[in-house]
mmCIF file of C-alpha atoms in Angstrom:
data_model
loop_
_atom_site.group_PDB
_atom_site.id
_atom_site.type_symbol
_atom_site.label_atom_id
_atom_site.label_comp_id
_atom_site.label_asym_id
_atom_site.label_seq_id
_atom_site.Cartn_x
_atom_site.Cartn_y
_atom_site.Cartn_z
ATOM 1 C CA MET A 1 42.545 -20.630 -0.904
ATOM 2 C CA PRO A 2 41.292 -17.873 -3.257
ATOM 3 C CA LYS A 3 38.266 -18.694 -5.373
ATOM 4 C CA HIS A 4 38.671 -19.451 -9.039
ATOM 5 C CA PRO A 5 37.511 -16.509 -11.245
ATOM 6 C CA ALA A 6 34.979 -18.776 -12.916
ATOM 7 C CA ASP A 7 33.439 -19.621 -9.534
ATOM 8 C CA VAL A 8 33.131 -15.930 -8.645
ATOM 9 C CA LEU A 9 31.511 -15.155 -11.986
ATOM 10 C CA ASP A 10 29.111 -18.072 -11.593
ATOM 11 C CA THR A 11 28.073 -16.820 -8.123
ATOM 12 C CA GLN A 12 27.496 -13.262 -9.358
ATOM 13 C CA ASP A 13 25.439 -14.417 -12.367
ATOM 14 C CA LYS A 14 23.258 -16.764 -10.337
ATOM 15 C CA PRO A 15 19.709 -15.322 -10.419
ATOM 16 C CA GLU A 16 18.046 -14.696 -7.087
ATOM 17 C CA ARG A 17 14.697 -15.984 -5.853
ATOM 18 C CA VAL A 18 12.165 -13.162 -5.622
ATOM 19 C CA ILE A 19 9.046 -13.549 -3.469
ATOM 20 C CA ILE A 20 6.082 -11.296 -4.309
ATOM 21 C CA ARG A 21 3.098 -10.957 -1.990
ATOM 22 C CA SER A 22 -0.076 -9.167 -3.056
ATOM 23 C CA TYR A 23 -1.934 -7.743 -0.067
ATOM 24 C CA PRO A 24 -5.572 -6.625 0.280
ATOM 25 C CA LYS A 25 -6.267 -2.910 0.357
ATOM 26 C CA VAL A 26 -7.103 -2.980 4.075
ATOM 27 C CA ILE A 27 -3.378 -2.791 4.905
ATOM 28 C CA VAL A 28 -3.433 0.967 4.266
ATOM 29 C CA TYR A 29 -5.514 1.285 7.453
ATOM 30 C CA TYR A 30 -2.410 0.910 9.619
ATOM 31 C CA PRO A 31 -2.291 4.673 10.435
ATOM 32 C CA THR A 32 -5.822 4.402 11.865
ATOM 33 C CA MET A 33 -4.737 1.424 13.981
ATOM 34 C CA VAL A 34 -1.720 3.314 15.340
ATOM 35 C CA VAL A 35 -3.787 6.433 16.087
ATOM 36 C CA ALA A 36 -6.448 4.294 17.805
ATOM 37 C CA PHE A 37 -3.900 3.007 20.321
ATOM 38 C CA LEU A 38 -2.451 6.510 20.784
ATOM 39 C CA CYS A 39 -5.940 7.907 21.442
ATOM 40 C CA ALA A 40 -6.632 5.073 23.912
ATOM 41 C CA ALA A 41 -3.533 6.056 25.896
ATOM 42 C CA TRP A 42 -4.346 9.766 25.559
ATOM 43 C CA THR A 43 -7.890 9.416 26.901
ATOM 44 C CA ALA A 44 -6.775 7.016 29.658
ATOM 45 C CA PHE A 45 -4.426 9.642 31.081
ATOM 46 C CA SER A 46 -6.627 12.697 30.440
ATOM 47 C CA GLY A 47 -9.912 11.251 31.761
ATOM 48 C CA ASP A 48 -12.932 9.823 29.968
ATOM 49 C CA GLY A 49 -14.963 13.000 29.684
ATOM 50 C CA GLY A 50 -12.288 15.698 29.603
ATOM 51 C CA ALA A 51 -11.080 17.933 26.814
ATOM 52 C CA GLY A 52 -8.419 15.357 25.980
ATOM 53 C CA ALA A 53 -11.088 12.794 25.097
ATOM 54 C CA GLU A 54 -12.754 15.273 22.744
ATOM 55 C CA GLN A 55 -9.460 16.140 21.033
ATOM 56 C CA ALA A 56 -8.522 12.468 20.750
ATOM 57 C CA GLY A 57 -11.876 11.704 19.166
ATOM 58 C CA ARG A 58 -11.410 14.437 16.573
ATOM 59 C CA LEU A 59 -7.894 13.248 15.773
ATOM 60 C CA PHE A 60 -9.151 9.700 15.328
ATOM 61 C CA PHE A 61 -12.017 10.901 13.112
ATOM 62 C CA PHE A 62 -9.767 12.858 10.756
ATOM 63 C CA VAL A 63 -7.230 10.029 10.388
ATOM 64 C CA PHE A 64 -9.993 7.481 9.838
ATOM 65 C CA PHE A 65 -11.681 9.757 7.288
ATOM 66 C CA PHE A 66 -8.569 10.304 5.162
ATOM 67 C CA ASN A 67 -7.645 6.629 5.468
ATOM 68 C CA THR A 68 -11.085 5.690 4.153
ATOM 69 C CA LEU A 69 -10.626 8.061 1.213
ATOM 70 C CA THR A 70 -7.618 6.002 0.112
ATOM 71 C CA ILE A 71 -9.815 2.899 0.228
ATOM 72 C CA ALA A 72 -12.799 4.419 -1.571
ATOM 73 C CA PHE A 73 -10.945 6.103 -4.460
ATOM 74 C CA ASP A 74 -7.808 5.606 -6.520
ATOM 75 C CA PHE A 75 -5.900 8.872 -6.475
ATOM 76 C CA SER A 76 -3.805 8.717 -9.615
ATOM 77 C CA ARG A 77 -1.217 11.419 -10.207
ATOM 78 C CA VAL A 78 -3.662 13.439 -12.296
ATOM 79 C CA VAL A 79 -6.505 13.098 -9.773
ATOM 80 C CA PHE A 80 -4.138 13.897 -6.903
ATOM 81 C CA VAL A 81 -2.887 17.094 -8.552
ATOM 82 C CA ALA A 82 -6.417 18.109 -9.534
ATOM 83 C CA SER A 83 -7.664 17.490 -5.966
ATOM 84 C CA CYS A 84 -4.840 19.585 -4.508
ATOM 85 C CA LEU A 85 -5.587 22.429 -6.924
ATOM 86 C CA PHE A 86 -9.307 22.247 -6.152
ATOM 87 C CA PHE A 87 -8.699 22.223 -2.391
ATOM 88 C CA GLY A 88 -6.254 25.120 -2.725
ATOM 89 C CA LEU A 89 -8.859 27.047 -4.702
ATOM 90 C CA LEU A 90 -11.471 26.494 -1.985
ATOM 91 C CA VAL A 91 -9.070 27.655 0.751
ATOM 92 C CA THR A 92 -8.127 30.740 -1.263
ATOM 93 C CA LEU A 93 -11.801 31.542 -1.819
ATOM 94 C CA ALA A 94 -12.469 31.142 1.907
ATOM 95 C CA PHE A 95 -9.662 33.577 2.761
ATOM 96 C CA LEU A 96 -11.026 36.089 0.251
ATOM 97 C CA LEU A 97 -14.469 35.831 1.848
ATOM 98 C CA GLU A 98 -12.884 36.322 5.278
ATOM 99 C CA THR A 99 -11.417 39.616 4.041
ATOM 100 C CA LYS A 100 -14.976 40.646 3.141
ATOM 101 C CA GLN A 101 -16.057 40.024 6.752
ATOM 102 C CA ILE A 102 -17.783 36.747 5.862
ATOM 103 C CA PRO A 103 -16.771 34.265 8.628
ATOM 104 C CA VAL A 104 -16.320 31.077 6.587
ATOM 105 C CA PHE A 105 -13.824 29.383 8.917
ATOM 106 C CA GLY A 106 -15.787 30.479 11.984
ATOM 107 C CA ALA A 107 -18.976 28.953 10.567
ATOM 108 C CA PHE A 108 -17.264 25.628 9.919
ATOM 109 C CA LYS A 109 -15.756 25.649 13.403
ATOM 110 C CA SER A 110 -19.105 26.386 15.050
ATOM 111 C CA ALA A 111 -20.845 23.636 13.058
ATOM 112 C CA PHE A 112 -18.119 21.101 13.846
ATOM 113 C CA GLU A 113 -18.194 21.871 17.578
ATOM 114 C CA HIS A 114 -21.816 20.680 17.723
ATOM 115 C CA PHE A 115 -20.576 17.115 17.135
ATOM 116 C CA SER A 116 -19.261 15.519 20.291
ATOM 117 C CA MET A 117 -16.530 12.999 19.422
ATOM 118 C CA ALA A 118 -15.353 12.098 22.905
ATOM 119 C CA ALA A 119 -14.984 8.366 23.489
ATOM 120 C CA LYS A 120 -13.700 6.086 26.225
ATOM 121 C CA PRO A 121 -10.245 4.486 26.091
ATOM 122 C CA SER A 122 -11.869 1.075 25.674
ATOM 123 C CA PHE A 123 -13.454 2.203 22.389
ATOM 124 C CA PHE A 124 -10.130 3.224 20.841
ATOM 125 C CA ALA A 125 -8.374 0.151 22.243
ATOM 126 C CA ALA A 126 -11.060 -2.168 20.838
ATOM 127 C CA TYR A 127 -10.802 -0.490 17.450
ATOM 128 C CA GLY A 128 -7.028 -0.910 17.408
ATOM 129 C CA ILE A 129 -7.224 -4.559 18.531
ATOM 130 C CA CYS A 130 -9.701 -5.324 15.737
ATOM 131 C CA PHE A 131 -7.200 -4.067 13.168
ATOM 132 C CA VAL A 132 -4.388 -6.019 14.814
ATOM 133 C CA LEU A 133 -6.409 -9.217 14.444
ATOM 134 C CA ILE A 134 -7.214 -8.384 10.818
ATOM 135 C CA PHE A 135 -3.553 -7.693 10.010
ATOM 136 C CA ILE A 136 -2.511 -10.952 11.663
ATOM 137 C CA GLY A 137 -5.011 -12.778 9.444
ATOM 138 C CA VAL A 138 -3.674 -10.955 6.352
ATOM 139 C CA PHE A 139 -0.105 -11.872 7.312
ATOM 140 C CA ILE A 140 -0.976 -15.544 7.776
ATOM 141 C CA GLU A 141 -2.903 -15.667 4.484
ATOM 142 C CA SER A 142 0.048 -14.112 2.622
ATOM 143 C CA ARG A 143 2.297 -16.964 3.817
ATOM 144 C CA PHE A 144 0.093 -19.420 1.888
ATOM 145 C CA ASN A 145 -0.606 -17.303 -1.197
ATOM 146 C CA TYR A 146 2.402 -15.729 -2.883
ATOM 147 C CA TRP A 147 4.377 -15.623 -6.128
ATOM 148 C CA GLU A 148 7.956 -16.727 -6.665
ATOM 149 C CA VAL A 149 9.971 -15.346 -9.578
ATOM 150 C CA LYS A 150 12.844 -17.460 -10.805
ATOM 151 C CA HIS A 151 15.166 -17.182 -13.773
ATOM 152 C CA ASN A 152 12.919 -18.859 -16.345
ATOM 153 C CA GLU A 153 9.620 -19.461 -14.563
ATOM 154 C CA ILE A 154 7.122 -17.928 -12.157
ATOM 155 C CA LEU A 155 5.503 -20.057 -9.466
ATOM 156 C CA HIS A 156 2.196 -19.312 -7.754
ATOM 157 C CA HIS A 157 2.102 -20.918 -4.314
ATOM 158 C CA HIS A 158 -1.430 -21.108 -2.932
ATOM 159 C CA GLY A 159 -3.473 -23.138 -0.500
ATOM 160 C CA ILE A 160 -2.655 -24.747 2.831
ATOM 161 C CA ALA A 161 -1.606 -27.945 1.034
ATOM 162 C CA GLY A 162 1.072 -26.023 -0.853
ATOM 163 C CA ASP A 163 -0.413 -26.157 -4.360
ATOM 164 C CA VAL A 164 1.875 -24.709 -7.032
ATOM 165 C CA ALA A 165 1.034 -23.320 -10.481
ATOM 166 C CA ARG A 166 3.968 -22.868 -12.886
ATOM 167 C CA TYR A 167 4.243 -20.267 -15.641
ATOM 168 C CA ASP A 168 6.897 -20.139 -18.323
ATOM 169 C CA ALA A 169 8.665 -16.765 -17.968
ATOM 170 C CA ARG A 170 10.826 -16.895 -21.088
ATOM 171 C CA ASN A 171 8.497 -14.464 -22.890
ATOM 172 C CA LEU A 172 7.486 -12.543 -19.785
ATOM 173 C CA ARG A 173 6.598 -8.881 -20.003
ATOM 174 C CA MET A 174 6.233 -6.985 -16.729
ATOM 175 C CA THR A 175 4.538 -3.643 -16.110
ATOM 176 C CA LYS A 176 4.729 -1.571 -12.931
ATOM 177 C CA GLU A 177 1.888 0.823 -12.139
ATOM 178 C CA ILE A 178 1.473 3.362 -9.331
ATOM 179 C CA THR A 179 -2.317 3.447 -9.237
ATOM 180 C CA ASP A 180 -2.795 5.440 -6.039
ATOM 181 C CA VAL A 181 -0.518 8.217 -4.792
ATOM 182 C CA PHE A 182 -1.669 7.900 -1.171
ATOM 183 C CA GLU A 183 -1.086 4.146 -1.106
ATOM 184 C CA TYR A 184 2.389 4.703 -2.492
ATOM 185 C CA VAL A 185 3.096 7.317 0.188
ATOM 186 C CA LEU A 186 1.842 5.038 2.973
ATOM 187 C CA LEU A 187 3.472 1.753 1.918
ATOM 188 C CA PHE A 188 5.441 2.461 -1.288
ATOM 189 C CA SER A 189 2.974 0.035 -2.853
ATOM 190 C CA GLY A 190 1.837 -0.392 -6.426
ATOM 191 C CA ARG A 191 0.685 -2.891 -9.023
ATOM 192 C CA LEU A 192 2.656 -5.455 -11.007
ATOM 193 C CA VAL A 193 1.206 -6.889 -14.213
ATOM 194 C CA PHE A 194 2.693 -10.062 -15.727
ATOM 195 C CA GLU A 195 1.953 -10.906 -19.377
ATOM 196 C CA PHE A 196 3.251 -14.242 -20.635
ATOM 197 C CA ASP A 197 1.861 -14.253 -24.175
ATOM 198 C CA ARG A 198 -0.936 -12.696 -26.174
ATOM 199 C CA ASN A 199 -3.244 -15.668 -25.760
ATOM 200 C CA SER A 200 -3.214 -15.782 -21.945
ATOM 201 C CA ARG A 201 -4.829 -13.445 -19.452
ATOM 202 C CA PRO A 202 -2.409 -11.113 -17.672
ATOM 203 C CA ILE A 203 -1.743 -11.668 -13.977
ATOM 204 C CA VAL A 204 -2.413 -8.551 -11.883
ATOM 205 C CA LEU A 205 -0.837 -8.253 -8.441
ATOM 206 C CA ASP A 206 -2.230 -5.291 -6.513
ATOM 207 C CA HIS A 207 -0.777 -3.627 -3.419
ATOM 208 C CA VAL A 208 2.744 -4.989 -3.728
ATOM 209 C CA VAL A 209 4.663 -3.306 -0.891
ATOM 210 C CA ARG A 210 7.942 -1.529 -1.770
ATOM 211 C CA ILE A 211 7.121 -1.787 -5.446
ATOM 212 C CA ASN A 212 10.265 -0.039 -6.743
ATOM 213 C CA ALA A 213 12.618 -2.263 -4.768
ATOM 214 C CA MET A 214 10.665 -5.321 -5.938
ATOM 215 C CA GLU A 215 10.961 -4.203 -9.561
ATOM 216 C CA LYS A 216 14.740 -3.824 -9.257
ATOM 217 C CA ARG A 217 15.083 -7.289 -7.716
ATOM 218 C CA ILE A 218 13.105 -8.819 -10.579
ATOM 219 C CA GLU A 219 15.214 -6.930 -13.127
ATOM 220 C CA ARG A 220 18.355 -8.332 -11.531
ATOM 221 C CA ASN A 221 16.869 -11.725 -12.309
ATOM 222 C CA ALA A 222 17.072 -10.900 -16.007
ATOM 223 C CA PRO A 223 20.644 -9.748 -16.797
ATOM 224 C CA GLU A 224 22.044 -9.745 -20.315
ATOM 225 C CA ALA A 225 23.651 -13.076 -19.526
ATOM 226 C CA HIS A 226 20.154 -14.573 -19.419
ATOM 227 C CA PRO A 227 18.445 -13.323 -22.599
ATOM 228 C CA ASP A 228 15.540 -15.777 -22.298
ATOM 229 C CA PHE A 229 14.026 -13.735 -19.445
ATOM 230 C CA ARG A 230 12.677 -10.464 -20.879
ATOM 231 C CA LEU A 231 10.909 -7.558 -19.219
#
């Protein structure tokens, strides 16, 4: 039997339940974890003290270094563009010095080769396992601490006992911020800010994964048919 038009309309207008989880910044270290396991396999097959171990160590160092940069600093769009321009200027200057018979790249290569970065497979494997354990802990913690957006209220679920804090969302104002370009590239993550009224402190949720998709889902919770939920 075909559904009544009113039933179809009621199903389409029914707001969805949106779950938001705010993760710690350590989650952006997943490339280092992946590279650690790759380097463990690489050194296991190439030998502990061979050239493969040295190359694997350098690869791990560079990935770990750039990953740590994303933790240490917030690369906004302006800072990211300025950093790229500054780095491009340094590379251009180095090439110009090379044309003047000043071996800039050769000097850096010689200095870097004095650092031995070879490591055993067990080192890389242990490093990767440590991150796996940390990520498991983060995943478990996020099951007990999350936010639930409904049509006219926002719930904060926290604690093992299932404590719930309720916020009236009829005057909600939401702001999306991309605070770090690298974090957005790695996990499409960003920040959501909820403001309920002028007298209350805003709620800041950092490192929300797939921030754009999350924003669209929340907006679908506030169609014109439900004017009491405003963004």
